[in-house]
């Protein structure tokens, strides 16, 4: 394992000027004539969020020698708009009652408004991308939106599917999550007019980071502190979403336990005691440990993807982010 020297808090503070510029860009672009669009979009954007995708773009651009502030701020805004659109849609699909510690937009304005404002944000992102006037950036972003939609559809296809394989699970998360995280890094390299070999290294780093990120997210669903997570535990189980810790336990538990687990999957009415028993079983079978190890493996591979870059503050920052995604608690 490659050790990193830079701490995650340092990474955020190192880039706070550009991160603030991206926040300003987001607010500047959110000026629809239709008040409901601004209200719903502003609400979710103001509700927080780690802004990890814009941060990855900034660092990747810098690593490749790119410093164009206008391009970086616009790129960061585009990524956050796409991400926000997917969250609006995701909360409708998942029937979520909580997002970032507060009520999701769908609870306040309804599912229809959430879907339509999500569509608006997707389209806004793509219309801003055209202004960047880089053919490669446009194709990469459009392909990513397609992949993300495919990921959500594939996931829907396998809802409540007790026989979901680890391989198909990995395909789902690569599409729905890792594609945008990968593109955040690649987009930074494209903005910097980096050579193809650097584009490819950052694309691959971002993909592996994104895989680690989603596997960790899926594991946090069974082990996090509710308040820190800003979402409720056990949601995936309730929604019938089959994720890595669940796949592992289903493949390793006794028949009698499998029958009990089957009854819980997709069951809206299970009790806190059931969740506790489930988490205890997952701990006993090493399912949480297994998923965390898989996340750690992806994080280690992400670091190896940066082998071709010489040591620098920015490379170390990307290492720190690779550690952060598997150690985070929210
Ligand atoms: C949430 O992404 C959706 C997933 C891909 C798991 P983030 O964890 O980046 O969400 P925010 O923006 O920080 O709330
Ligand atoms: C991430 O999946 C969805 C997106 C990529 C939008 P989840 O459904 O696991 O995300 P959370 O847990 O609701 O944030
Ligand atoms: Mg969700
Ligand atoms: Mg989740």
PDB file of N, CA and C in Angstrom, residues 65-167:
ATOM      1  N   UNK A  65      -1.065  20.310 -14.960  1.00  0.00           N
ATOM      2  CA  UNK A  65      -0.557  21.648 -15.311  1.00  0.00           C
ATOM      3  C   UNK A  65      -1.627  22.616 -15.781  1.00  0.00           C
ATOM      4  N   UNK A  66      -2.896  22.297 -15.581  1.00  0.00           N
ATOM      5  CA  UNK A  66      -3.983  23.185 -16.016  1.00  0.00           C
ATOM      6  C   UNK A  66      -4.375  24.155 -14.917  1.00  0.00           C
ATOM      7  N   UNK A  67      -4.443  25.440 -15.248  1.00  0.00           N
ATOM      8  CA  UNK A  67      -4.772  26.434 -14.220  1.00  0.00           C
ATOM      9  C   UNK A  67      -5.857  27.414 -14.677  1.00  0.00           C
ATOM     10  N   UNK A  68      -6.473  27.169 -15.831  1.00  0.00           N
ATOM     11  CA  UNK A  68      -7.465  28.105 -16.364  1.00  0.00           C
ATOM     12  C   UNK A  68      -8.686  28.174 -15.434  1.00  0.00           C
ATOM     13  N   UNK A  69      -8.775  29.306 -14.711  1.00  0.00           N
ATOM     14  CA  UNK A  69      -9.802  29.410 -13.658  1.00  0.00           C
ATOM     15  C   UNK A  69     -11.217  29.337 -14.238  1.00  0.00           C
ATOM     16  N   UNK A  70     -11.436  30.006 -15.371  1.00  0.00           N
ATOM     17  CA  UNK A  70     -12.790  30.022 -15.946  1.00  0.00           C
ATOM     18  C   UNK A  70     -13.234  28.612 -16.337  1.00  0.00           C
ATOM     19  N   UNK A  71     -12.311  27.876 -16.979  1.00  0.00           N
ATOM     20  CA  UNK A  71     -12.665  26.507 -17.386  1.00  0.00           C
ATOM     21  C   UNK A  71     -12.892  25.603 -16.175  1.00  0.00           C
ATOM     22  N   UNK A  72     -12.040  25.757 -15.174  1.00  0.00           N
ATOM     23  CA  UNK A  72     -12.159  24.904 -13.984  1.00  0.00           C
ATOM     24  C   UNK A  72     -13.473  25.186 -13.251  1.00  0.00           C
ATOM     25  N   UNK A  73     -13.831  26.465 -13.097  1.00  0.00           N
ATOM     26  CA  UNK A  73     -15.067  26.761 -12.353  1.00  0.00           C
ATOM     27  C   UNK A  73     -16.286  26.285 -13.142  1.00  0.00           C
ATOM     28  N   UNK A  74     -16.249  26.470 -14.448  1.00  0.00           N
ATOM     29  CA  UNK A  74     -17.389  26.009 -15.225  1.00  0.00           C
ATOM     30  C   UNK A  74     -17.478  24.482 -15.189  1.00  0.00           C
ATOM     31  N   UNK A  75     -16.331  23.826 -15.326  1.00  0.00           N
ATOM     32  CA  UNK A  75     -16.302  22.355 -15.267  1.00  0.00           C
ATOM     33  C   UNK A  75     -16.835  21.843 -13.934  1.00  0.00           C
ATOM     34  N   UNK A  76     -16.408  22.470 -12.853  1.00  0.00           N
ATOM     35  CA  UNK A  76     -16.870  22.052 -11.517  1.00  0.00           C
ATOM     36  C   UNK A  76     -18.375  22.224 -11.382  1.00  0.00           C
ATOM     37  N   UNK A  77     -18.888  23.342 -11.893  1.00  0.00           N
ATOM     38  CA  UNK A  77     -20.335  23.591 -11.841  1.00  0.00           C
ATOM     39  C   UNK A  77     -21.098  22.531 -12.618  1.00  0.00           C
ATOM     40  N   UNK A  78     -20.602  22.197 -13.801  1.00  0.00           N
ATOM     41  CA  UNK A  78     -21.258  21.176 -14.638  1.00  0.00           C
ATOM     42  C   UNK A  78     -21.355  19.849 -13.876  1.00  0.00           C
ATOM     43  N   UNK A  79     -20.234  19.435 -13.274  1.00  0.00           N
ATOM     44  CA  UNK A  79     -20.227  18.146 -12.557  1.00  0.00           C
ATOM     45  C   UNK A  79     -21.211  18.150 -11.395  1.00  0.00           C
ATOM     46  N   UNK A  80     -21.246  19.271 -10.658  1.00  0.00           N
ATOM     47  CA  UNK A  80     -22.147  19.310  -9.499  1.00  0.00           C
ATOM     48  C   UNK A  80     -23.611  19.361  -9.950  1.00  0.00           C
ATOM     49  N   UNK A  81     -23.883  20.007 -11.067  1.00  0.00           N
ATOM     50  CA  UNK A  81     -25.260  19.991 -11.587  1.00  0.00           C
ATOM     51  C   UNK A  81     -25.686  18.571 -11.972  1.00  0.00           C
ATOM     52  N   UNK A  82     -24.792  17.856 -12.649  1.00  0.00           N
ATOM     53  CA  UNK A  82     -25.140  16.476 -13.031  1.00  0.00           C
ATOM     54  C   UNK A  82     -25.376  15.636 -11.767  1.00  0.00           C
ATOM     55  N   UNK A  83     -24.448  15.755 -10.819  1.00  0.00           N
ATOM     56  CA  UNK A  83     -24.575  14.987  -9.572  1.00  0.00           C
ATOM     57  C   UNK A  83     -25.894  15.325  -8.863  1.00  0.00           C
ATOM     58  N   UNK A  84     -26.221  16.617  -8.782  1.00  0.00           N
ATOM     59  CA  UNK A  84     -27.446  17.041  -8.090  1.00  0.00           C
ATOM     60  C   UNK A  84     -28.683  16.486  -8.799  1.00  0.00           C
ATOM     61  N   UNK A  85     -28.643  16.487 -10.124  1.00  0.00           N
ATOM     62  CA  UNK A  85     -29.772  15.926 -10.886  1.00  0.00           C
ATOM     63  C   UNK A  85     -29.964  14.453 -10.517  1.00  0.00           C
ATOM     64  N   UNK A  86     -28.847  13.716 -10.420  1.00  0.00           N
ATOM     65  CA  UNK A  86     -28.990  12.279 -10.118  1.00  0.00           C
ATOM     66  C   UNK A  86     -29.540  12.080  -8.697  1.00  0.00           C
ATOM     67  N   UNK A  87     -29.171  12.960  -7.775  1.00  0.00           N
ATOM     68  CA  UNK A  87     -29.692  12.815  -6.403  1.00  0.00           C
ATOM     69  C   UNK A  87     -31.194  13.082  -6.362  1.00  0.00           C
ATOM     70  N   UNK A  88     -31.639  14.107  -7.096  1.00  0.00           N
ATOM     71  CA  UNK A  88     -33.086  14.396  -7.146  1.00  0.00           C
ATOM     72  C   UNK A  88     -33.841  13.176  -7.671  1.00  0.00           C
ATOM     73  N   UNK A  89     -33.316  12.592  -8.741  1.00  0.00           N
ATOM     74  CA  UNK A  89     -33.969  11.414  -9.321  1.00  0.00           C
ATOM     75  C   UNK A  89     -33.847  10.208  -8.391  1.00  0.00           C
ATOM     76  N   UNK A  90     -32.653  10.018  -7.834  1.00  0.00           N
ATOM     77  CA  UNK A  90     -32.405   8.853  -6.978  1.00  0.00           C
ATOM     78  C   UNK A  90     -33.358   8.821  -5.781  1.00  0.00           C
ATOM     79  N   UNK A  91     -33.608   9.989  -5.193  1.00  0.00           N
ATOM     80  CA  UNK A  91     -34.481  10.021  -4.012  1.00  0.00           C
ATOM     81  C   UNK A  91     -35.932   9.690  -4.369  1.00  0.00           C
ATOM     82  N   UNK A  92     -36.328   9.987  -5.592  1.00  0.00           N
ATOM     83  CA  UNK A  92     -37.677   9.586  -6.029  1.00  0.00           C
ATOM     84  C   UNK A  92     -37.708   8.056  -6.184  1.00  0.00           C
ATOM     85  N   UNK A  93     -36.710   7.545  -6.911  1.00  0.00           N
ATOM     86  CA  UNK A  93     -36.668   6.096  -7.175  1.00  0.00           C
ATOM     87  C   UNK A  93     -36.606   5.310  -5.859  1.00  0.00           C
ATOM     88  N   UNK A  94     -35.787   5.818  -4.925  1.00  0.00           N
ATOM     89  CA  UNK A  94     -35.579   5.100  -3.660  1.00  0.00           C
ATOM     90  C   UNK A  94     -36.616   5.461  -2.594  1.00  0.00           C
ATOM     91  N   UNK A  95     -37.556   6.350  -2.922  1.00  0.00           N
ATOM     92  CA  UNK A  95     -38.545   6.764  -1.924  1.00  0.00           C
ATOM     93  C   UNK A  95     -37.886   7.324  -0.669  1.00  0.00           C
ATOM     94  N   UNK A  96     -36.797   8.071  -0.829  1.00  0.00           N
ATOM     95  CA  UNK A  96     -36.004   8.496   0.327  1.00  0.00           C
ATOM     96  C   UNK A  96     -36.764   9.494   1.200  1.00  0.00           C
ATOM     97  N   UNK A  97     -36.575   9.364   2.515  1.00  0.00           N
ATOM     98  CA  UNK A  97     -37.216  10.277   3.470  1.00  0.00           C
ATOM     99  C   UNK A  97     -36.200  11.271   4.016  1.00  0.00           C
ATOM    100  N   UNK A  98     -34.944  11.015   3.754  1.00  0.00           N
ATOM    101  CA  UNK A  98     -33.908  11.908   4.280  1.00  0.00           C
ATOM    102  C   UNK A  98     -32.734  11.959   3.305  1.00  0.00           C
ATOM    103  N   UNK A  99     -32.170  13.162   3.139  1.00  0.00           N
ATOM    104  CA  UNK A  99     -30.994  13.359   2.272  1.00  0.00           C
ATOM    105  C   UNK A  99     -30.196  14.501   2.889  1.00  0.00           C
ATOM    106  N   UNK A 100     -28.922  14.284   3.076  1.00  0.00           N
ATOM    107  CA  UNK A 100     -28.042  15.285   3.682  1.00  0.00           C
ATOM    108  C   UNK A 100     -28.616  15.799   5.013  1.00  0.00           C
ATOM    109  N   UNK A 101     -29.215  14.878   5.753  1.00  0.00           N
ATOM    110  CA  UNK A 101     -29.702  15.192   7.095  1.00  0.00           C
ATOM    111  C   UNK A 101     -31.036  15.923   7.140  1.00  0.00           C
ATOM    112  N   UNK A 102     -31.610  16.245   5.998  1.00  0.00           N
ATOM    113  CA  UNK A 102     -32.912  16.937   5.993  1.00  0.00           C
ATOM    114  C   UNK A 102     -33.868  16.254   5.005  1.00  0.00           C
ATOM    115  N   UNK A 103     -35.102  16.770   4.944  1.00  0.00           N
ATOM    116  CA  UNK A 103     -36.073  16.182   4.013  1.00  0.00           C
ATOM    117  C   UNK A 103     -35.598  16.371   2.582  1.00  0.00           C
ATOM    118  N   UNK A 104     -35.692  15.329   1.766  1.00  0.00           N
ATOM    119  CA  UNK A 104     -35.336  15.523   0.351  1.00  0.00           C
ATOM    120  C   UNK A 104     -36.379  16.379  -0.364  1.00  0.00           C
ATOM    121  N   UNK A 105     -35.991  16.959  -1.487  1.00  0.00           N
ATOM    122  CA  UNK A 105     -36.901  17.832  -2.249  1.00  0.00           C
ATOM    123  C   UNK A 105     -38.229  17.127  -2.537  1.00  0.00           C
ATOM    124  N   UNK A 106     -38.176  15.824  -2.778  1.00  0.00           N
ATOM    125  CA  UNK A 106     -39.418  15.119  -3.140  1.00  0.00           C
ATOM    126  C   UNK A 106     -40.457  15.156  -2.024  1.00  0.00           C
ATOM    127  N   UNK A 107     -39.983  15.235  -0.773  1.00  0.00           N
ATOM    128  CA  UNK A 107     -40.928  15.295   0.349  1.00  0.00           C
ATOM    129  C   UNK A 107     -41.583  16.681   0.405  1.00  0.00           C
ATOM    130  N   UNK A 108     -40.818  17.714   0.063  1.00  0.00           N
ATOM    131  CA  UNK A 108     -41.338  19.082   0.145  1.00  0.00           C
ATOM    132  C   UNK A 108     -42.138  19.498  -1.092  1.00  0.00           C
ATOM    133  N   UNK A 109     -41.659  19.126  -2.279  1.00  0.00           N
ATOM    134  CA  UNK A 109     -42.317  19.603  -3.506  1.00  0.00           C
ATOM    135  C   UNK A 109     -42.949  18.477  -4.330  1.00  0.00           C
ATOM    136  N   UNK A 110     -42.715  17.220  -3.896  1.00  0.00           N
ATOM    137  CA  UNK A 110     -43.313  16.091  -4.613  1.00  0.00           C
ATOM    138  C   UNK A 110     -42.369  15.462  -5.629  1.00  0.00           C
ATOM    139  N   UNK A 111     -42.698  14.232  -6.001  1.00  0.00           N
ATOM    140  CA  UNK A 111     -41.873  13.472  -6.935  1.00  0.00           C
ATOM    141  C   UNK A 111     -41.810  14.116  -8.311  1.00  0.00           C
ATOM    142  N   UNK A 112     -42.948  14.629  -8.769  1.00  0.00           N
ATOM    143  CA  UNK A 112     -42.963  15.180 -10.133  1.00  0.00           C
ATOM    144  C   UNK A 112     -42.004  16.365 -10.254  1.00  0.00           C
ATOM    145  N   UNK A 113     -42.087  17.284  -9.283  1.00  0.00           N
ATOM    146  CA  UNK A 113     -41.196  18.457  -9.330  1.00  0.00           C
ATOM    147  C   UNK A 113     -39.730  18.004  -9.255  1.00  0.00           C
ATOM    148  N   UNK A 114     -39.461  16.995  -8.424  1.00  0.00           N
ATOM    149  CA  UNK A 114     -38.066  16.530  -8.289  1.00  0.00           C
ATOM    150  C   UNK A 114     -37.544  15.978  -9.604  1.00  0.00           C
ATOM    151  N   UNK A 115     -38.385  15.217 -10.285  1.00  0.00           N
ATOM    152  CA  UNK A 115     -37.937  14.632 -11.558  1.00  0.00           C
ATOM    153  C   UNK A 115     -37.731  15.737 -12.598  1.00  0.00           C
ATOM    154  N   UNK A 116     -38.655  16.654 -12.665  1.00  0.00           N
ATOM    155  CA  UNK A 116     -38.546  17.698 -13.695  1.00  0.00           C
ATOM    156  C   UNK A 116     -37.369  18.633 -13.428  1.00  0.00           C
ATOM    157  N   UNK A 117     -37.155  18.985 -12.170  1.00  0.00           N
ATOM    158  CA  UNK A 117     -36.013  19.858 -11.876  1.00  0.00           C
ATOM    159  C   UNK A 117     -34.705  19.082 -12.104  1.00  0.00           C
ATOM    160  N   UNK A 118     -34.708  17.790 -11.817  1.00  0.00           N
ATOM    161  CA  UNK A 118     -33.538  16.957 -12.140  1.00  0.00           C
ATOM    162  C   UNK A 118     -33.257  17.008 -13.636  1.00  0.00           C
ATOM    163  N   UNK A 119     -34.302  16.871 -14.436  1.00  0.00           N
ATOM    164  CA  UNK A 119     -34.126  16.954 -15.900  1.00  0.00           C
ATOM    165  C   UNK A 119     -33.557  18.314 -16.294  1.00  0.00           C
ATOM    166  N   UNK A 120     -34.071  19.355 -15.643  1.00  0.00           N
ATOM    167  CA  UNK A 120     -33.595  20.715 -15.943  1.00  0.00           C
ATOM    168  C   UNK A 120     -32.082  20.811 -15.658  1.00  0.00           C
ATOM    169  N   UNK A 121     -31.673  20.263 -14.517  1.00  0.00           N
ATOM    170  CA  UNK A 121     -30.249  20.374 -14.147  1.00  0.00           C
ATOM    171  C   UNK A 121     -29.349  19.571 -15.083  1.00  0.00           C
ATOM    172  N   UNK A 122     -29.812  18.395 -15.498  1.00  0.00           N
ATOM    173  CA  UNK A 122     -29.048  17.618 -16.488  1.00  0.00           C
ATOM    174  C   UNK A 122     -28.850  18.449 -17.757  1.00  0.00           C
ATOM    175  N   UNK A 123     -29.946  19.035 -18.208  1.00  0.00           N
ATOM    176  CA  UNK A 123     -29.892  19.772 -19.468  1.00  0.00           C
ATOM    177  C   UNK A 123     -29.039  21.028 -19.319  1.00  0.00           C
ATOM    178  N   UNK A 124     -29.182  21.682 -18.170  1.00  0.00           N
ATOM    179  CA  UNK A 124     -28.355  22.867 -17.906  1.00  0.00           C
ATOM    180  C   UNK A 124     -26.873  22.485 -17.981  1.00  0.00           C
ATOM    181  N   UNK A 125     -26.526  21.359 -17.365  1.00  0.00           N
ATOM    182  CA  UNK A 125     -25.126  20.912 -17.373  1.00  0.00           C
ATOM    183  C   UNK A 125     -24.649  20.708 -18.809  1.00  0.00           C
ATOM    184  N   UNK A 126     -25.449  20.037 -19.612  1.00  0.00           N
ATOM    185  CA  UNK A 126     -24.994  19.761 -20.982  1.00  0.00           C
ATOM    186  C   UNK A 126     -24.937  21.044 -21.806  1.00  0.00           C
ATOM    187  N   UNK A 127     -25.832  21.991 -21.531  1.00  0.00           N
ATOM    188  CA  UNK A 127     -25.765  23.246 -22.297  1.00  0.00           C
ATOM    189  C   UNK A 127     -24.534  24.065 -21.879  1.00  0.00           C
ATOM    190  N   UNK A 128     -24.128  23.970 -20.637  1.00  0.00           N
ATOM    191  CA  UNK A 128     -22.889  24.655 -20.207  1.00  0.00           C
ATOM    192  C   UNK A 128     -21.670  23.965 -20.821  1.00  0.00           C
ATOM    193  N   UNK A 129     -21.748  22.642 -20.934  1.00  0.00           N
ATOM    194  CA  UNK A 129     -20.618  21.886 -21.496  1.00  0.00           C
ATOM    195  C   UNK A 129     -20.341  22.329 -22.932  1.00  0.00           C
ATOM    196  N   UNK A 130     -21.402  22.620 -23.662  1.00  0.00           N
ATOM    197  CA  UNK A 130     -21.218  23.058 -25.046  1.00  0.00           C
ATOM    198  C   UNK A 130     -20.395  24.351 -25.075  1.00  0.00           C
ATOM    199  N   UNK A 131     -20.634  25.213 -24.072  1.00  0.00           N
ATOM    200  CA  UNK A 131     -19.903  26.493 -24.033  1.00  0.00           C
ATOM    201  C   UNK A 131     -18.405  26.298 -23.791  1.00  0.00           C
ATOM    202  N   UNK A 132     -18.032  25.190 -23.207  1.00  0.00           N
ATOM    203  CA  UNK A 132     -16.600  24.938 -22.952  1.00  0.00           C
ATOM    204  C   UNK A 132     -15.859  24.757 -24.268  1.00  0.00           C
ATOM    205  N   UNK A 133     -16.591  24.370 -25.284  1.00  0.00           N
ATOM    206  CA  UNK A 133     -16.041  24.318 -26.627  1.00  0.00           C
ATOM    207  C   UNK A 133     -14.839  23.376 -26.747  1.00  0.00           C
ATOM    208  N   UNK A 134     -14.955  22.234 -26.091  1.00  0.00           N
ATOM    209  CA  UNK A 134     -13.929  21.187 -26.253  1.00  0.00           C
ATOM    210  C   UNK A 134     -14.690  19.929 -26.618  1.00  0.00           C
ATOM    211  N   UNK A 135     -14.487  19.468 -27.835  1.00  0.00           N
ATOM    212  CA  UNK A 135     -15.240  18.337 -28.359  1.00  0.00           C
ATOM    213  C   UNK A 135     -15.156  17.139 -27.417  1.00  0.00           C
ATOM    214  N   UNK A 136     -13.941  16.860 -26.946  1.00  0.00           N
ATOM    215  CA  UNK A 136     -13.737  15.672 -26.113  1.00  0.00           C
ATOM    216  C   UNK A 136     -14.523  15.771 -24.796  1.00  0.00           C
ATOM    217  N   UNK A 137     -14.556  16.990 -24.228  1.00  0.00           N
ATOM    218  CA  UNK A 137     -15.298  17.167 -22.970  1.00  0.00           C
ATOM    219  C   UNK A 137     -16.775  16.884 -23.201  1.00  0.00           C
ATOM    220  N   UNK A 138     -17.306  17.363 -24.309  1.00  0.00           N
ATOM    221  CA  UNK A 138     -18.727  17.141 -24.601  1.00  0.00           C
ATOM    222  C   UNK A 138     -19.058  15.670 -24.742  1.00  0.00           C
ATOM    223  N   UNK A 139     -18.229  14.950 -25.514  1.00  0.00           N
ATOM    224  CA  UNK A 139     -18.550  13.527 -25.722  1.00  0.00           C
ATOM    225  C   UNK A 139     -18.424  12.749 -24.407  1.00  0.00           C
ATOM    226  N   UNK A 140     -17.393  13.069 -23.651  1.00  0.00           N
ATOM    227  CA  UNK A 140     -17.204  12.339 -22.390  1.00  0.00           C
ATOM    228  C   UNK A 140     -18.389  12.585 -21.446  1.00  0.00           C
ATOM    229  N   UNK A 141     -18.836  13.840 -21.363  1.00  0.00           N
ATOM    230  CA  UNK A 141     -19.956  14.140 -20.456  1.00  0.00           C
ATOM    231  C   UNK A 141     -21.248  13.481 -20.927  1.00  0.00           C
ATOM    232  N   UNK A 142     -21.503  13.541 -22.231  1.00  0.00           N
ATOM    233  CA  UNK A 142     -22.737  12.933 -22.746  1.00  0.00           C
ATOM    234  C   UNK A 142     -22.712  11.421 -22.511  1.00  0.00           C
ATOM    235  N   UNK A 143     -21.556  10.778 -22.784  1.00  0.00           N
ATOM    236  CA  UNK A 143     -21.432   9.328 -22.544  1.00  0.00           C
ATOM    237  C   UNK A 143     -21.658   8.992 -21.073  1.00  0.00           C
ATOM    238  N   UNK A 144     -21.163   9.858 -20.203  1.00  0.00           N
ATOM    239  CA  UNK A 144     -21.296   9.603 -18.768  1.00  0.00           C
ATOM    240  C   UNK A 144     -22.766   9.648 -18.347  1.00  0.00           C
ATOM    241  N   UNK A 145     -23.495  10.643 -18.861  1.00  0.00           N
ATOM    242  CA  UNK A 145     -24.927  10.724 -18.515  1.00  0.00           C
ATOM    243  C   UNK A 145     -25.657   9.467 -18.985  1.00  0.00           C
ATOM    244  N   UNK A 146     -25.294   8.975 -20.169  1.00  0.00           N
ATOM    245  CA  UNK A 146     -25.916   7.735 -20.668  1.00  0.00           C
ATOM    246  C   UNK A 146     -25.608   6.573 -19.731  1.00  0.00           C
ATOM    247  N   UNK A 147     -24.331   6.461 -19.344  1.00  0.00           N
ATOM    248  CA  UNK A 147     -23.906   5.355 -18.470  1.00  0.00           C
ATOM    249  C   UNK A 147     -24.636   5.399 -17.135  1.00  0.00           C
ATOM    250  N   UNK A 148     -24.759   6.613 -16.583  1.00  0.00           N
ATOM    251  CA  UNK A 148     -25.416   6.728 -15.271  1.00  0.00           C
ATOM    252  C   UNK A 148     -26.874   6.281 -15.365  1.00  0.00           C
ATOM    253  N   UNK A 149     -27.530   6.688 -16.437  1.00  0.00           N
ATOM    254  CA  UNK A 149     -28.930   6.282 -16.608  1.00  0.00           C
ATOM    255  C   UNK A 149     -29.013   4.763 -16.745  1.00  0.00           C
ATOM    256  N   UNK A 150     -28.080   4.183 -17.522  1.00  0.00           N
ATOM    257  CA  UNK A 150     -28.074   2.722 -17.681  1.00  0.00           C
ATOM    258  C   UNK A 150     -27.868   2.026 -16.338  1.00  0.00           C
ATOM    259  N   UNK A 151     -26.977   2.586 -15.522  1.00  0.00           N
ATOM    260  CA  UNK A 151     -26.697   1.998 -14.206  1.00  0.00           C
ATOM    261  C   UNK A 151     -27.946   1.953 -13.344  1.00  0.00           C
ATOM    262  N   UNK A 152     -28.672   3.055 -13.309  1.00  0.00           N
ATOM    263  CA  UNK A 152     -29.898   3.099 -12.493  1.00  0.00           C
ATOM    264  C   UNK A 152     -30.933   2.106 -13.029  1.00  0.00           C
ATOM    265  N   UNK A 153     -30.998   1.986 -14.365  1.00  0.00           N
ATOM    266  CA  UNK A 153     -31.987   1.069 -14.965  1.00  0.00           C
ATOM    267  C   UNK A 153     -31.608  -0.389 -14.682  1.00  0.00           C
ATOM    268  N   UNK A 154     -30.305  -0.675 -14.801  1.00  0.00           N
ATOM    269  CA  UNK A 154     -29.837  -2.036 -14.501  1.00  0.00           C
ATOM    270  C   UNK A 154     -30.112  -2.374 -13.034  1.00  0.00           C
ATOM    271  N   UNK A 155     -29.900  -1.389 -12.172  1.00  0.00           N
ATOM    272  CA  UNK A 155     -30.155  -1.598 -10.745  1.00  0.00           C
ATOM    273  C   UNK A 155     -31.641  -1.900 -10.507  1.00  0.00           C
ATOM    274  N   UNK A 156     -32.483  -1.149 -11.182  1.00  0.00           N
ATOM    275  CA  UNK A 156     -33.928  -1.354 -11.055  1.00  0.00           C
ATOM    276  C   UNK A 156     -34.306  -2.777 -11.484  1.00  0.00           C
ATOM    277  N   UNK A 157     -33.675  -3.196 -12.567  1.00  0.00           N
ATOM    278  CA  UNK A 157     -33.862  -4.541 -13.106  1.00  0.00           C
ATOM    279  C   UNK A 157     -33.562  -5.632 -12.081  1.00  0.00           C
ATOM    280  N   UNK A 158     -32.607  -5.346 -11.208  1.00  0.00           N
ATOM    281  CA  UNK A 158     -32.157  -6.360 -10.242  1.00  0.00           C
ATOM    282  C   UNK A 158     -32.643  -6.069  -8.827  1.00  0.00           C
ATOM    283  N   UNK A 159     -33.623  -5.190  -8.709  1.00  0.00           N
ATOM    284  CA  UNK A 159     -34.175  -4.918  -7.388  1.00  0.00           C
ATOM    285  C   UNK A 159     -34.751  -6.221  -6.828  1.00  0.00           C
ATOM    286  N   UNK A 160     -34.495  -6.471  -5.557  1.00  0.00           N
ATOM    287  CA  UNK A 160     -35.002  -7.681  -4.878  1.00  0.00           C
ATOM    288  C   UNK A 160     -34.468  -8.985  -5.489  1.00  0.00           C
ATOM    289  N   UNK A 161     -33.415  -8.910  -6.304  1.00  0.00           N
ATOM    290  CA  UNK A 161     -32.879 -10.120  -6.935  1.00  0.00           C
ATOM    291  C   UNK A 161     -31.847 -10.769  -6.013  1.00  0.00           C
ATOM    292  N   UNK A 162     -32.296 -11.802  -5.319  1.00  0.00           N
ATOM    293  CA  UNK A 162     -31.427 -12.452  -4.330  1.00  0.00           C
ATOM    294  C   UNK A 162     -30.234 -13.156  -4.952  1.00  0.00           C
ATOM    295  N   UNK A 163     -30.325 -13.400  -6.248  1.00  0.00           N
ATOM    296  CA  UNK A 163     -29.217 -14.104  -6.902  1.00  0.00           C
ATOM    297  C   UNK A 163     -28.266 -13.158  -7.626  1.00  0.00           C
ATOM    298  N   UNK A 164     -28.410 -11.876  -7.356  1.00  0.00           N
ATOM    299  CA  UNK A 164     -27.514 -10.903  -8.009  1.00  0.00           C
ATOM    300  C   UNK A 164     -26.055 -11.288  -7.729  1.00  0.00           C
ATOM    301  N   UNK A 165     -25.262 -11.376  -8.801  1.00  0.00           N
ATOM    302  CA  UNK A 165     -23.862 -11.759  -8.605  1.00  0.00           C
ATOM    303  C   UNK A 165     -23.028 -10.523  -8.271  1.00  0.00           C
ATOM    304  N   UNK A 166     -21.872 -10.790  -7.682  1.00  0.00           N
ATOM    305  CA  UNK A 166     -20.959  -9.688  -7.378  1.00  0.00           C
ATOM    306  C   UNK A 166     -20.557  -8.979  -8.675  1.00  0.00           C
ATOM    307  N   UNK A 167     -20.408  -9.756  -9.736  1.00  0.00           N
ATOM    308  CA  UNK A 167     -19.987  -9.179 -11.018  1.00  0.00           C
ATOM    309  C   UNK A 167     -21.026  -8.170 -11.560  1.00  0.00           C
TER     310      UNK A 167
END
